[in-house]
Tab-separated table of C-alpha atoms in Angstrom:
chain	number	residue	atom	x	y	z
A	35	MET	CA	98.543	125.457	113.843
A	36	PRO	CA	95.647	122.903	113.850
A	37	THR	CA	95.945	120.361	116.740
A	38	GLU	CA	93.805	117.357	117.514
A	39	SER	CA	90.811	118.320	119.793
A	40	ASP	CA	90.541	116.933	123.283
A	41	PRO	CA	89.045	113.393	123.154
A	42	ALA	CA	86.100	114.651	125.118
A	43	ASP	CA	85.279	116.966	122.402
A	44	ARG	CA	85.860	114.665	119.392
A	45	PRO	CA	82.980	113.558	117.444
A	46	PRO	CA	82.257	109.927	117.735
A	47	LEU	CA	84.510	107.580	115.712
A	48	ARG	CA	81.563	106.697	113.050
A	49	ARG	CA	81.589	110.680	112.070
A	50	ARG	CA	85.161	110.998	111.998
A	51	LEU	CA	85.456	107.935	109.501
A	52	VAL	CA	82.865	109.218	107.073
A	53	PRO	CA	85.160	111.683	105.138
A	54	VAL	CA	87.761	109.205	105.365
A	55	VAL	CA	86.142	106.772	103.817
A	56	ALA	CA	84.593	108.971	101.347
A	57	LEU	CA	88.067	110.481	100.288
A	58	LEU	CA	89.354	106.809	99.962
A	59	LEU	CA	86.462	106.007	97.351
A	60	LEU	CA	86.318	109.224	95.748
A	61	ALA	CA	90.072	109.618	94.718
A	62	PRO	CA	90.120	106.655	92.574
A	63	TRP	CA	86.856	107.346	90.819
A	64	ALA	CA	88.128	110.876	89.922
A	65	ALA	CA	91.345	109.355	88.933
A	66	GLU	CA	90.392	106.529	86.549
A	67	CYS	CA	86.844	106.856	85.736
A	68	SER	CA	85.793	110.882	85.948
A	69	TRP	CA	87.408	111.401	82.593
A	70	GLY	CA	86.143	108.592	80.617
A	71	GLY	CA	88.631	105.892	81.494
A	72	PHE	CA	86.278	103.142	82.248
A	73	ALA	CA	82.665	101.953	81.057
A	74	ILE	CA	80.024	101.889	83.566
A	75	ASP	CA	80.606	97.972	84.410
A	76	GLY	CA	84.392	98.955	85.431
A	77	PHE	CA	83.586	101.724	87.853
A	78	LEU	CA	83.123	99.355	90.696
A	79	PRO	CA	85.995	97.284	90.240
A	80	VAL	CA	88.280	100.049	89.856
A	81	VAL	CA	87.098	102.116	92.847
A	82	ILE	CA	87.692	99.074	94.985
A	83	GLY	CA	90.819	97.986	93.472
A	84	LEU	CA	92.440	101.178	93.624
A	85	ALA	CA	91.115	102.680	96.875
A	86	PRO	CA	93.941	101.362	98.845
A	87	MET	CA	96.564	103.014	96.831
A	88	TYR	CA	94.968	106.338	95.357
A	89	GLY	CA	92.688	106.771	98.429
A	90	GLY	CA	95.060	105.901	100.744
A	91	ALA	CA	97.803	108.371	99.341
A	92	ALA	CA	95.012	110.904	99.286
A	93	ILE	CA	94.269	110.478	102.881
A	94	LEU	CA	98.070	110.413	104.041
A	95	ILE	CA	98.675	113.491	102.061
A	96	ARG	CA	95.698	115.480	103.469
A	97	GLU	CA	96.139	114.288	107.227
A	98	THR	CA	99.825	114.837	106.982
A	99	ALA	CA	99.354	118.611	105.836
A	100	ARG	CA	96.345	119.299	108.445
A	101	HIS	CA	98.348	117.698	111.190
A	102	LEU	CA	101.294	119.917	110.263
A	103	GLY	CA	99.113	123.018	110.105
A	104	ALA	CA	100.158	123.315	106.681
A	105	GLY	CA	97.830	123.768	103.768
A	106	TRP	CA	97.396	123.852	99.874
A	107	PRO	CA	101.176	124.516	98.921
A	108	ALA	CA	102.265	121.487	101.142
A	109	ILE	CA	99.179	119.342	99.388
A	110	VAL	CA	99.936	119.883	95.776
A	111	LEU	CA	103.716	119.580	96.360
A	112	LEU	CA	102.830	116.098	98.175
A	113	ALA	CA	100.535	115.203	95.312
A	114	ALA	CA	103.142	115.917	92.956
A	115	ALA	CA	105.501	113.519	94.939
A	116	PHE	CA	102.771	110.722	94.820
A	117	GLY	CA	102.512	111.437	91.094
A	118	VAL	CA	105.921	110.765	90.298
A	119	LEU	CA	106.247	107.769	92.964
A	120	GLN	CA	103.138	106.422	91.209
A	121	ALA	CA	104.250	106.821	87.362
A	122	GLY	CA	108.027	106.317	88.289
A	123	LEU	CA	108.460	103.474	90.726
A	124	VAL	CA	105.017	101.981	91.473
A	125	ASP	CA	103.546	101.161	87.912
A	126	GLN	CA	106.604	102.607	86.134
A	127	SER	CA	104.099	103.815	83.269
A	128	LEU	CA	106.404	106.959	82.930
A	129	PHE	CA	109.309	104.986	81.714
A	130	ASN	CA	107.555	101.875	79.990
A	131	PRO	CA	107.298	102.792	76.306
A	132	GLY	CA	104.740	99.794	75.782
A	133	TYR	CA	102.525	100.591	78.797
A	134	LEU	CA	99.415	101.730	77.099
A	135	ASN	CA	99.895	99.092	74.201
A	136	ASP	CA	97.063	96.776	75.521
A	137	THR	CA	94.594	99.700	75.532
A	138	GLN	CA	92.945	102.157	73.089
A	139	TYR	CA	95.408	104.521	73.739
A	140	ALA	CA	98.362	102.681	72.089
A	141	ASP	CA	98.606	105.538	69.282
A	142	THR	CA	99.704	108.253	71.745
A	143	ARG	CA	102.900	106.851	72.250
A	144	ALA	CA	104.359	108.358	69.143
A	145	ALA	CA	103.155	111.906	70.177
A	146	ALA	CA	104.665	111.261	73.372
A	147	GLU	CA	108.117	110.435	72.236
A	148	ALA	CA	108.269	114.043	70.213
A	149	SER	CA	109.183	115.257	73.931
A	150	LEU	CA	111.639	112.697	75.078
A	151	VAL	CA	114.153	113.588	77.654
A	152	PRO	CA	117.907	112.776	76.524
A	153	GLY	CA	119.221	109.986	78.644
A	154	LEU	CA	116.359	109.308	80.961
A	155	GLY	CA	114.012	107.791	78.224
A	156	PHE	CA	110.671	109.298	79.485
A	157	SER	CA	108.565	111.878	77.739
A	158	LEU	CA	108.140	115.286	79.297
A	159	ARG	CA	104.538	115.406	77.892
A	160	GLN	CA	103.444	112.379	79.380
A	161	ALA	CA	105.228	113.229	82.607
A	162	PHE	CA	103.282	116.235	82.914
A	163	ASP	CA	100.064	114.650	82.069
A	164	TYR	CA	100.521	111.434	84.411
A	165	VAL	CA	101.586	113.707	87.474
A	166	GLY	CA	99.507	116.585	86.439
A	167	ASN	CA	96.350	114.354	86.536
A	168	HIS	CA	97.627	112.884	90.122
A	169	VAL	CA	97.789	116.139	91.410
A	170	VAL	CA	94.606	117.577	90.341
A	171	LEU	CA	92.495	114.584	90.054
A	172	THR	CA	93.552	112.220	92.017
A	173	ILE	CA	94.619	114.289	95.174
A	174	CYS	CA	93.366	117.799	95.118
A	175	ALA	CA	89.822	117.735	93.753
A	176	PRO	CA	88.825	114.704	96.079
A	177	ILE	CA	90.043	116.381	99.014
A	178	VAL	CA	88.236	119.569	97.950
A	179	PHE	CA	85.079	117.981	97.611
A	180	VAL	CA	85.063	116.000	100.714
A	181	GLU	CA	86.231	119.027	102.774
A	182	SER	CA	83.409	121.049	101.288
A	183	PHE	CA	80.694	119.113	102.656
A	184	LEU	CA	82.314	119.423	106.172
A	185	GLY	CA	81.465	122.282	108.517
A	186	ALA	CA	84.046	124.932	109.240
A	187	LYS	CA	85.480	123.527	112.082
A	188	ARG	CA	86.317	120.006	110.849
A	189	ARG	CA	87.177	121.085	107.324
A	190	LEU	CA	90.808	121.936	108.333
A	191	SER	CA	90.965	119.679	111.261
A	192	PRO	CA	92.704	116.292	111.307
A	193	TRP	CA	90.246	113.453	110.860
A	194	LEU	CA	92.527	110.497	112.264
A	195	GLY	CA	94.854	110.267	114.881
A	196	ARG	CA	98.422	108.085	114.968
A	197	GLN	CA	96.708	104.572	114.794
A	198	GLY	CA	94.437	105.723	112.209
A	199	LEU	CA	97.187	107.042	110.036
A	200	ALA	CA	99.278	103.770	110.666
A	201	VAL	CA	96.422	101.730	109.219
A	202	VAL	CA	95.675	104.007	106.169
A	203	ALA	CA	99.835	103.833	105.731
A	204	VAL	CA	99.851	100.007	105.747
A	205	VAL	CA	96.571	100.155	103.240
A	206	TYR	CA	98.520	102.110	100.925
A	207	LEU	CA	101.781	100.398	101.183
A	208	LEU	CA	99.760	96.903	100.578
A	209	GLY	CA	97.842	98.448	97.565
A	210	SER	CA	101.113	99.791	96.098
A	211	LEU	CA	102.719	96.596	96.258
A	212	LEU	CA	99.791	94.699	94.777
A	213	VAL	CA	99.937	97.140	91.802
A	214	PHE	CA	103.633	96.667	91.577
A	215	ALA	CA	103.758	93.006	91.559
A	216	SER	CA	100.516	92.714	89.296
A	217	PRO	CA	100.960	92.031	85.480
A	218	GLU	CA	98.073	94.589	85.028
A	219	GLY	CA	99.735	97.065	87.251
A	220	ARG	CA	103.435	97.028	86.198
A	221	LYS	CA	102.843	94.708	83.334
A	222	ASN	CA	106.226	93.180	83.891
A	223	PHE	CA	108.470	96.236	83.175
A	224	LEU	CA	111.224	97.483	85.369
A	225	ALA	CA	112.933	100.698	84.814
A	226	SER	CA	116.754	101.060	84.780
A	227	PRO	CA	118.542	101.975	87.775
A	228	LEU	CA	119.239	105.228	86.540
A	229	GLN	CA	115.405	106.271	85.811
A	230	LEU	CA	114.543	104.581	89.409
A	231	ALA	CA	117.186	106.753	90.960
A	232	PHE	CA	115.794	109.705	89.138
A	233	ALA	CA	112.438	109.420	90.085
A	234	THR	CA	113.370	108.638	93.748
A	235	ALA	CA	115.441	111.802	93.835
A	236	VAL	CA	112.314	113.822	92.495
A	237	VAL	CA	110.076	112.324	95.056
A	238	LEU	CA	112.473	113.134	97.984
A	239	THR	CA	112.795	116.805	96.788
A	240	LEU	CA	109.076	117.198	96.434
A	241	VAL	CA	108.757	115.721	99.885
A	242	ALA	CA	111.322	117.709	101.528
A	243	THR	CA	110.113	120.781	99.758
A	244	ALA	CA	106.268	119.905	101.096
A	245	LEU	CA	107.771	119.628	104.697
A	246	LEU	CA	109.340	123.057	104.840
A	247	PRO	CA	108.230	125.102	107.777
A	248	ARG	CA	107.517	127.927	105.612
A	249	TRP	CA	104.164	126.267	104.658
A	250	ARG	CA	103.285	126.182	108.364
A	251	ARG	CA	103.655	129.829	109.222
A	252	PRO	CA	100.530	132.151	109.129
A	253	HIS	CA	100.270	134.505	106.448
A	254	PRO	CA	98.323	137.873	106.629
A	255	ARG	CA	94.991	138.197	105.006
A	256	ARG	CA	95.571	141.175	102.484
A	257	VAL	CA	92.687	143.384	101.389
A	258	ARG	CA	92.574	143.110	97.739
A	259	ARG	CA	89.926	142.335	95.199
A	260	VAL	CA	89.032	138.595	94.911
A	261	PRO	CA	86.811	137.630	92.109
A	262	HIS	CA	83.532	135.520	92.107
A	263	PRO	CA	84.299	132.071	92.614
A	264	LEU	CA	82.942	131.077	89.121
A	265	TRP	CA	85.656	133.218	87.729
A	266	VAL	CA	88.019	130.970	89.617
A	267	GLY	CA	86.612	127.965	87.973
A	268	LEU	CA	86.643	129.441	84.643
A	269	LEU	CA	90.163	130.218	84.964
A	270	VAL	CA	91.149	126.568	85.666
A	271	VAL	CA	88.790	125.231	82.891
A	272	LEU	CA	90.801	127.633	80.503
A	273	VAL	CA	93.973	126.084	81.432
A	274	HIS	CA	92.635	122.422	80.837
A	275	PHE	CA	91.643	123.753	77.156
A	276	GLY	CA	94.989	125.224	76.614
A	277	THR	CA	97.358	122.589	77.608
A	278	ASP	CA	97.057	120.455	74.257
A	279	LEU	CA	97.399	123.594	71.829
A	280	ALA	CA	100.678	122.358	70.104
A	281	PRO	CA	102.402	119.011	69.850
A	282	GLY	CA	106.075	118.332	70.949
A	283	TRP	CA	108.412	120.483	72.995
A	284	ALA	CA	106.336	123.411	72.182
A	285	GLY	CA	103.250	122.017	73.623
A	286	VAL	CA	104.923	121.156	77.155
A	287	VAL	CA	106.420	124.333	77.350
A	288	ILE	CA	102.787	125.922	76.951
A	289	ALA	CA	101.383	123.628	79.231
A	290	LEU	CA	104.197	124.097	81.930
A	291	ALA	CA	103.588	127.990	81.763
A	292	LEU	CA	100.035	127.983	82.071
A	293	ALA	CA	100.038	125.771	84.784
A	294	ALA	CA	102.484	127.954	86.571
A	295	THR	CA	100.818	131.213	85.861
A	296	VAL	CA	97.621	129.559	87.206
A	297	GLY	CA	99.030	128.736	90.011
A	298	ALA	CA	100.860	131.899	90.806
A	299	VAL	CA	97.464	133.685	90.364
A	300	LEU	CA	95.537	131.487	92.678
A	301	ALA	CA	98.118	131.902	95.292
A	302	TYR	CA	98.006	135.687	94.729
A	303	LEU	CA	94.281	135.514	95.096
A	304	SER	CA	94.278	133.041	97.920
A	305	ALA	CA	95.997	135.687	100.163
A	306	GLY	CA	92.850	137.866	99.938
A	307	ALA	CA	90.625	138.502	102.772
A	308	ARG	CA	87.435	137.563	101.030
A	309	TRP	CA	89.127	134.302	99.772
A	310	GLY	CA	86.747	131.283	101.129
A	311	GLN	CA	86.095	127.802	100.753
A	312	ARG	CA	83.826	128.244	97.624
A	313	HIS	CA	86.902	129.756	95.801
A	314	VAL	CA	88.636	126.490	96.765
A	315	LEU	CA	85.830	124.416	95.627
A	316	ALA	CA	85.340	126.184	92.189
A	317	ALA	CA	89.367	125.541	91.620
A	318	GLY	CA	88.417	121.930	92.459
A	319	TRP	CA	85.273	121.253	90.611
A	320	ALA	CA	86.631	122.933	87.465
A	321	SER	CA	89.260	120.082	87.003
A	322	VAL	CA	86.606	117.339	87.351
A	323	VAL	CA	84.215	119.377	85.451
A	324	SER	CA	86.691	119.736	82.351
A	325	ALA	CA	87.538	115.914	82.503
A	326	ALA	CA	83.834	114.911	82.504
A	327	ALA	CA	83.273	116.953	79.605
A	328	PHE	CA	85.758	115.291	77.841
A	329	ALA	CA	84.552	111.711	78.869
A	330	TYR	CA	82.308	111.870	75.881
A	331	LEU	CA	85.135	112.381	73.139
A	332	VAL	CA	87.611	109.794	74.507
A	333	PRO	CA	87.180	105.886	74.254
A	334	PRO	CA	87.768	103.815	77.678
A	335	TYR	CA	91.042	101.882	78.079
A	336	SER	CA	89.370	98.872	77.056
A	337	PRO	CA	87.149	98.278	74.483
A	338	ALA	CA	83.297	98.383	75.426
A	339	SER	CA	79.987	98.507	73.841
A	340	PRO	CA	78.558	101.837	72.746
A	341	THR	CA	75.675	101.322	75.398
A	342	ALA	CA	78.142	100.362	78.461
A	343	ALA	CA	80.398	103.502	77.171
A	344	LEU	CA	77.835	106.035	77.003
A	345	ALA	CA	76.173	104.892	80.375
A	346	GLY	CA	79.650	105.195	81.802
A	347	ASP	CA	80.046	108.813	80.157
A	348	VAL	CA	76.247	109.832	81.705
A	349	ALA	CA	77.087	108.231	85.263
A	350	VAL	CA	80.252	110.543	85.138
A	351	THR	CA	78.044	113.543	84.161
A	352	VAL	CA	75.426	112.767	87.089
A	353	ILE	CA	77.912	112.212	89.770
A	354	THR	CA	80.009	115.282	88.714
A	355	VAL	CA	76.964	117.271	88.974
A	356	ALA	CA	75.892	115.900	92.168
A	357	LEU	CA	79.417	116.552	93.919
A	358	VAL	CA	79.345	120.130	92.293
A	359	VAL	CA	75.939	121.012	93.512
A	360	GLY	CA	75.929	119.475	96.863
A	361	ALA	CA	79.292	120.832	97.831
A	362	TRP	CA	78.233	124.468	96.796
A	363	TRP	CA	74.535	124.047	98.516
A	364	ARG	CA	76.646	122.771	101.725
A	365	LEU	CA	78.918	125.582	101.893
A	366	GLY	CA	75.972	128.162	102.059
A	367	ARG	CA	74.641	126.581	104.978
A	368	PRO	CA	75.402	128.581	108.318
A	369	SER	CA	77.518	125.688	109.906
A	370	SER	CA	79.844	126.031	106.715
A	371	ALA	CA	80.412	129.741	106.877
A	372	ALA	CA	83.444	130.812	105.221
A	373	VAL	CA	87.117	130.647	107.048
A	374	PRO	CA	90.359	131.820	105.860
A	375	VAL	CA	91.725	129.220	103.594
A	376	ALA	CA	95.009	131.117	102.309
A	377	ALA	CA	98.059	128.698	102.291
A	378	ARG	CA	95.934	126.343	104.182
């Protein structure tokens, strides 16, 4: 189980804070900008405004898993808990039928209502999209990118001590409270007690599952064939294209089945002795690349000039390519030699 290094062996504070700041800024960009949600002039305000909440959550989730010696199963479960917390309790977009009415996505509610959950008043289609995007884009992909830029020894080690974690926790809580209280965040909507209780129960269940000791036990590496990382990335890309094959409940079933199947395949492959960080990176960059490709096809939340919208899409492409190429190159250096990453 990873533990904090002896203070004499720890890197200087400046070096330890670099990946923290990188994750703090990358999480909100990936969550809201990488898929075309904002024109070029909205990037900076979004990243700065949402960094405490999105970036703070990504740091807390990553550090919790690494301090416990757990890995990707725990990270994914905590990311799902954050997705439900964010959409169900903070901005409450999951339960607010008019949440997108002041955006260019107001017409999507009609399709979402085809999969309403009786008695709870939320769309399972929207729940899959909202929570799934938080899992993949807000939390997992940014963590993968930042860890891939680090050397093998720092990749799976905690970056912050207790004081640092306490500071990040306060920053996250303040950022979430600001969104909850802001007219632009929660939009003056308040879910029913039943809806809030349901969301709270789901969050607690996911967190409790993520903290189970089983995720911290070492798993034996098995001798099995592991595909090239690019095939792993292609598998994830195909899932993104397959989640919108049908409307209504049929589409939700297909999307859930695809996500579960790919998750099981990745879990199986990651137990192989030849599975390394480049495979993890491929799964992460595939999600961002898929989102970036669709950026040219979707409008930003708020109307923008064609020039500003196109500039934002081009910027997304440039940033995504820089992240993918840079991380891939960094993993090819001797200091980033592959280390076992199954269930870690």
